[in-house]
mmCIF file of C-alpha atoms in Angstrom:
data_model
loop_
_atom_site.group_PDB
_atom_site.id
_atom_site.type_symbol
_atom_site.label_atom_id
_atom_site.label_comp_id
_atom_site.label_asym_id
_atom_site.label_seq_id
_atom_site.Cartn_x
_atom_site.Cartn_y
_atom_site.Cartn_z
ATOM 1 C CA UNK X 1 41.442 80.281 -15.615
ATOM 2 C CA UNK X 2 42.507 76.801 -17.597
ATOM 3 C CA UNK X 3 46.323 76.387 -16.939
ATOM 4 C CA UNK X 4 45.387 76.919 -13.058
ATOM 5 C CA UNK X 5 43.493 74.947 -10.260
ATOM 6 C CA UNK X 6 43.596 74.873 -6.612
ATOM 7 C CA UNK X 7 45.994 73.148 -4.274
ATOM 8 C CA UNK X 8 43.963 73.251 -1.043
ATOM 9 C CA UNK X 9 46.712 71.075 1.601
ATOM 10 C CA UNK X 10 48.533 74.672 0.519
ATOM 11 C CA UNK X 11 45.739 77.485 0.268
ATOM 12 C CA UNK X 12 46.946 78.834 -3.104
ATOM 13 C CA UNK X 13 46.473 78.129 -6.790
ATOM 14 C CA UNK X 14 48.806 77.340 -8.913
ATOM 15 C CA UNK X 15 49.945 76.461 -12.420
ATOM 16 C CA UNK X 16 49.184 72.492 -13.125
ATOM 17 C CA UNK X 17 47.029 70.269 -14.974
ATOM 18 C CA UNK X 18 43.637 68.270 -14.375
ATOM 19 C CA UNK X 19 45.898 65.711 -12.539
ATOM 20 C CA UNK X 20 48.488 67.665 -10.285
ATOM 21 C CA UNK X 21 49.913 71.121 -9.397
ATOM 22 C CA UNK X 22 53.035 72.109 -11.558
ATOM 23 C CA UNK X 23 55.442 70.229 -8.505
ATOM 24 C CA UNK X 24 53.117 67.311 -8.098
ATOM 25 C CA UNK X 25 52.428 68.207 -4.048
ATOM 26 C CA UNK X 26 48.820 68.872 -4.672
ATOM 27 C CA UNK X 27 47.616 66.072 -6.524
ATOM 28 C CA UNK X 28 43.808 64.641 -7.821
ATOM 29 C CA UNK X 29 45.801 60.878 -5.826
ATOM 30 C CA UNK X 30 45.606 62.822 -2.722
ATOM 31 C CA UNK X 31 42.463 64.446 -2.966
ATOM 32 C CA UNK X 32 43.933 68.150 -2.627
ATOM 33 C CA UNK X 33 43.678 68.768 -5.973
ATOM 34 C CA UNK X 34 40.868 71.177 -8.129
ATOM 35 C CA UNK X 35 40.753 71.597 -11.109
ATOM 36 C CA UNK X 36 37.161 72.547 -11.709
ATOM 37 C CA UNK X 37 34.883 75.547 -10.299
ATOM 38 C CA UNK X 38 32.464 73.027 -9.507
ATOM 39 C CA UNK X 39 34.958 70.971 -7.368
ATOM 40 C CA UNK X 40 35.940 74.013 -4.647
ATOM 41 C CA UNK X 41 35.386 72.838 -1.388
ATOM 42 C CA UNK X 42 32.578 74.721 0.106
ATOM 43 C CA UNK X 43 33.436 74.290 4.158
ATOM 44 C CA UNK X 44 32.068 76.260 6.457
ATOM 45 C CA UNK X 45 35.070 76.603 8.498
ATOM 46 C CA UNK X 46 36.261 78.712 5.141
ATOM 47 C CA UNK X 47 33.462 80.907 4.872
ATOM 48 C CA UNK X 48 34.295 81.721 8.423
ATOM 49 C CA UNK X 49 38.148 82.463 8.449
ATOM 50 C CA UNK X 50 38.694 85.965 9.273
ATOM 51 C CA UNK X 51 40.140 88.916 7.042
ATOM 52 C CA UNK X 52 43.640 89.211 8.103
ATOM 53 C CA UNK X 53 44.846 92.649 5.872
ATOM 54 C CA UNK X 54 48.163 92.742 8.636
ATOM 55 C CA UNK X 55 50.169 89.348 7.964
ATOM 56 C CA UNK X 56 53.026 90.595 10.187
ATOM 57 C CA UNK X 57 50.895 91.523 12.957
ATOM 58 C CA UNK X 58 48.942 88.152 12.934
ATOM 59 C CA UNK X 59 51.906 86.455 13.043
ATOM 60 C CA UNK X 60 53.280 88.316 16.245
ATOM 61 C CA UNK X 61 50.068 88.352 17.987
ATOM 62 C CA UNK X 62 49.689 83.853 16.785
ATOM 63 C CA UNK X 63 53.646 83.215 18.084
ATOM 64 C CA UNK X 64 52.129 85.332 21.362
ATOM 65 C CA UNK X 65 50.263 82.043 21.696
ATOM 66 C CA UNK X 66 52.154 79.173 23.635
ATOM 67 C CA UNK X 67 49.982 76.392 23.831
ATOM 68 C CA UNK X 68 47.787 74.228 20.900
ATOM 69 C CA UNK X 69 44.950 75.397 23.188
ATOM 70 C CA UNK X 70 45.598 78.994 23.465
ATOM 71 C CA UNK X 71 46.217 79.332 19.562
ATOM 72 C CA UNK X 72 43.185 77.452 18.282
ATOM 73 C CA UNK X 73 40.941 79.551 20.359
ATOM 74 C CA UNK X 74 42.486 82.178 18.034
ATOM 75 C CA UNK X 75 41.693 80.907 14.852
ATOM 76 C CA UNK X 76 38.200 82.621 14.324
ATOM 77 C CA UNK X 77 39.695 86.158 15.430
ATOM 78 C CA UNK X 78 42.721 86.612 14.255
ATOM 79 C CA UNK X 79 43.760 83.370 12.300
ATOM 80 C CA UNK X 80 45.610 81.761 14.435
ATOM 81 C CA UNK X 81 46.727 77.586 13.982
ATOM 82 C CA UNK X 82 49.062 75.380 15.499
ATOM 83 C CA UNK X 83 51.622 73.681 13.614
ATOM 84 C CA UNK X 84 52.378 70.368 15.536
ATOM 85 C CA UNK X 85 55.530 70.009 13.564
ATOM 86 C CA UNK X 86 56.991 72.643 14.998
ATOM 87 C CA UNK X 87 55.208 73.293 17.982
ATOM 88 C CA UNK X 88 54.181 76.161 17.829
ATOM 89 C CA UNK X 89 51.424 78.808 16.344
ATOM 90 C CA UNK X 90 51.420 80.642 13.373
ATOM 91 C CA UNK X 91 49.189 82.466 11.123
ATOM 92 C CA UNK X 92 47.171 80.467 8.519
ATOM 93 C CA UNK X 93 44.274 79.617 7.136
ATOM 94 C CA UNK X 94 41.905 76.617 7.929
ATOM 95 C CA UNK X 95 43.667 73.720 5.412
ATOM 96 C CA UNK X 96 47.631 74.801 5.870
ATOM 97 C CA UNK X 97 50.000 77.288 7.888
ATOM 98 C CA UNK X 98 51.362 80.493 6.010
ATOM 99 C CA UNK X 99 54.428 79.005 4.940
ATOM 100 C CA UNK X 100 52.373 75.655 4.066
ATOM 101 C CA UNK X 101 54.772 73.572 6.217
ATOM 102 C CA UNK X 102 52.523 72.384 8.808
ATOM 103 C CA UNK X 103 48.927 71.533 6.457
ATOM 104 C CA UNK X 104 45.725 69.125 6.906
ATOM 105 C CA UNK X 105 46.742 66.626 4.329
ATOM 106 C CA UNK X 106 49.586 65.817 6.714
ATOM 107 C CA UNK X 107 47.572 66.009 9.769
ATOM 108 C CA UNK X 108 50.248 68.638 11.538
ATOM 109 C CA UNK X 109 48.063 71.284 11.577
ATOM 110 C CA UNK X 110 45.126 72.534 14.164
ATOM 111 C CA UNK X 111 42.678 74.984 14.094
ATOM 112 C CA UNK X 112 39.916 74.116 15.767
ATOM 113 C CA UNK X 113 40.672 74.010 19.803
ATOM 114 C CA UNK X 114 38.888 70.510 19.694
ATOM 115 C CA UNK X 115 41.725 68.987 18.230
ATOM 116 C CA UNK X 116 44.169 69.831 20.927
ATOM 117 C CA UNK X 117 42.988 66.779 23.004
ATOM 118 C CA UNK X 118 45.103 64.266 21.953
ATOM 119 C CA UNK X 119 48.002 66.316 20.660
ATOM 120 C CA UNK X 120 50.317 64.772 23.281
ATOM 121 C CA UNK X 121 50.118 61.239 22.082
ATOM 122 C CA UNK X 122 50.074 62.666 17.857
ATOM 123 C CA UNK X 123 53.250 64.628 18.801
ATOM 124 C CA UNK X 124 54.874 61.718 19.881
ATOM 125 C CA UNK X 125 53.572 58.894 16.788
ATOM 126 C CA UNK X 126 54.939 62.501 14.570
ATOM 127 C CA UNK X 127 58.285 62.482 15.824
ATOM 128 C CA UNK X 128 59.202 58.614 15.551
ATOM 129 C CA UNK X 129 57.278 59.211 12.045
ATOM 130 C CA UNK X 130 59.823 61.770 11.505
ATOM 131 C CA UNK X 131 62.612 60.029 12.740
ATOM 132 C CA UNK X 132 62.001 57.158 10.548
ATOM 133 C CA UNK X 133 61.322 59.395 7.565
ATOM 134 C CA UNK X 134 64.721 60.903 8.402
ATOM 135 C CA UNK X 135 66.710 57.849 8.357
ATOM 136 C CA UNK X 136 64.610 56.713 4.276
ATOM 137 C CA UNK X 137 65.471 60.216 3.326
ATOM 138 C CA UNK X 138 69.196 59.000 4.729
ATOM 139 C CA UNK X 139 69.315 55.768 2.938
ATOM 140 C CA UNK X 140 69.054 57.684 -0.809
ATOM 141 C CA UNK X 141 72.714 57.799 -1.972
ATOM 142 C CA UNK X 142 71.383 59.351 -4.826
ATOM 143 C CA UNK X 143 69.017 62.601 -6.018
ATOM 144 C CA UNK X 144 66.590 60.785 -7.987
ATOM 145 C CA UNK X 145 66.181 58.113 -5.202
ATOM 146 C CA UNK X 146 66.025 60.673 -2.888
ATOM 147 C CA UNK X 147 63.313 63.074 -4.583
ATOM 148 C CA UNK X 148 61.044 59.733 -4.725
ATOM 149 C CA UNK X 149 60.665 59.144 -1.550
ATOM 150 C CA UNK X 150 57.644 61.390 0.320
ATOM 151 C CA UNK X 151 58.774 64.285 2.410
ATOM 152 C CA UNK X 152 62.357 64.358 0.587
ATOM 153 C CA UNK X 153 64.786 66.800 -0.632
ATOM 154 C CA UNK X 154 68.425 66.384 -1.996
ATOM 155 C CA UNK X 155 71.287 69.185 -0.510
ATOM 156 C CA UNK X 156 73.122 69.420 -3.523
ATOM 157 C CA UNK X 157 76.636 71.328 -2.069
ATOM 158 C CA UNK X 158 76.794 67.963 0.287
ATOM 159 C CA UNK X 159 75.424 65.354 -2.240
ATOM 160 C CA UNK X 160 72.769 64.020 1.274
ATOM 161 C CA UNK X 161 69.067 63.525 1.587
ATOM 162 C CA UNK X 162 67.055 64.964 4.125
ATOM 163 C CA UNK X 163 63.519 65.481 5.088
ATOM 164 C CA UNK X 164 62.288 68.817 4.311
ATOM 165 C CA UNK X 165 59.871 70.506 2.117
ATOM 166 C CA UNK X 166 59.847 72.623 -0.744
ATOM 167 C CA UNK X 167 61.482 75.128 0.975
ATOM 168 C CA UNK X 168 64.316 73.499 2.089
ATOM 169 C CA UNK X 169 66.084 70.675 4.778
ATOM 170 C CA UNK X 170 63.951 70.833 8.400
ATOM 171 C CA UNK X 171 67.179 70.811 9.805
ATOM 172 C CA UNK X 172 67.900 74.570 8.649
ATOM 173 C CA UNK X 173 71.243 73.539 6.657
ATOM 174 C CA UNK X 174 69.910 73.631 3.175
ATOM 175 C CA UNK X 175 67.297 75.938 1.073
ATOM 176 C CA UNK X 176 67.498 77.991 -2.127
ATOM 177 C CA UNK X 177 69.252 76.814 -5.045
ATOM 178 C CA UNK X 178 71.138 74.401 -3.137
ATOM 179 C CA UNK X 179 67.873 72.544 -2.376
ATOM 180 C CA UNK X 180 66.252 69.728 -5.173
ATOM 181 C CA UNK X 181 62.789 68.978 -4.044
ATOM 182 C CA UNK X 182 60.113 66.427 -5.983
ATOM 183 C CA UNK X 183 62.486 66.828 -9.145
ATOM 184 C CA UNK X 184 66.536 67.195 -8.954
ATOM 185 C CA UNK X 185 65.801 69.837 -12.713
ATOM 186 C CA UNK X 186 66.627 73.008 -10.308
ATOM 187 C CA UNK X 187 63.155 74.939 -10.661
ATOM 188 C CA UNK X 188 64.061 78.743 -10.039
ATOM 189 C CA UNK X 189 60.525 79.544 -9.348
ATOM 190 C CA UNK X 190 59.597 76.797 -7.201
ATOM 191 C CA UNK X 191 62.683 77.225 -4.961
ATOM 192 C CA UNK X 192 61.760 80.850 -4.487
ATOM 193 C CA UNK X 193 59.955 81.279 -1.052
ATOM 194 C CA UNK X 194 58.778 84.894 -0.330
ATOM 195 C CA UNK X 195 56.277 86.859 -2.813
ATOM 196 C CA UNK X 196 59.405 89.388 -2.928
ATOM 197 C CA UNK X 197 61.950 86.906 -4.020
ATOM 198 C CA UNK X 198 59.440 85.243 -6.580
ATOM 199 C CA UNK X 199 58.603 88.319 -7.930
ATOM 200 C CA UNK X 200 62.279 89.784 -8.949
ATOM 201 C CA UNK X 201 62.294 86.939 -11.611
ATOM 202 C CA UNK X 202 60.585 87.838 -14.673
ATOM 203 C CA UNK X 203 59.191 84.008 -15.108
ATOM 204 C CA UNK X 204 57.957 83.296 -12.312
ATOM 205 C CA UNK X 205 54.630 85.139 -10.369
ATOM 206 C CA UNK X 206 53.411 84.489 -6.728
ATOM 207 C CA UNK X 207 50.766 82.596 -5.902
ATOM 208 C CA UNK X 208 49.336 84.616 -2.264
ATOM 209 C CA UNK X 209 46.711 82.337 -0.144
ATOM 210 C CA UNK X 210 43.304 83.118 -0.362
ATOM 211 C CA UNK X 211 41.725 84.344 3.497
#
């Protein structure tokens, strides 16, 4: 489709332009936005990803793995990956967890067991980065300054800038209509994080992750 592109960081098809997805998360500059068929990645790990029919069961199975090693040992059979930013096992694809919070581009999504060896050191580095990022977000005192910062979002009701993702703040205190991500204009489609909520809006459609 001429108005759609592939967002590799989220493993979804999205509306956009030749330069980026509509919300700018995936883009040509970061190397995770594909606009033409011949650009599409054809990596073995994508072809070998398991086909999982029951997502709820998949999520439960993944959540029962409490270590990176136990989690990634299930990647080829159950579609589980280790979300280092949350320190837990989640359902997903080789590119990202189902909600996109952890992903390959941000280097916090682990799909193969051999990637867990240095995870402890990387976790310490990420924690330090998160603290520095939270400080950068907190220094922004306007919505525009906030949304210009990577991984920062503006909570309109509290008038504060905090670390987060497209779904809401990382501390869980701000989401939905109250949350501004990438732009200070409210995107009623972009702020919906489930298929049901998205489909309930007649002007929105849901891009489901591909296996």
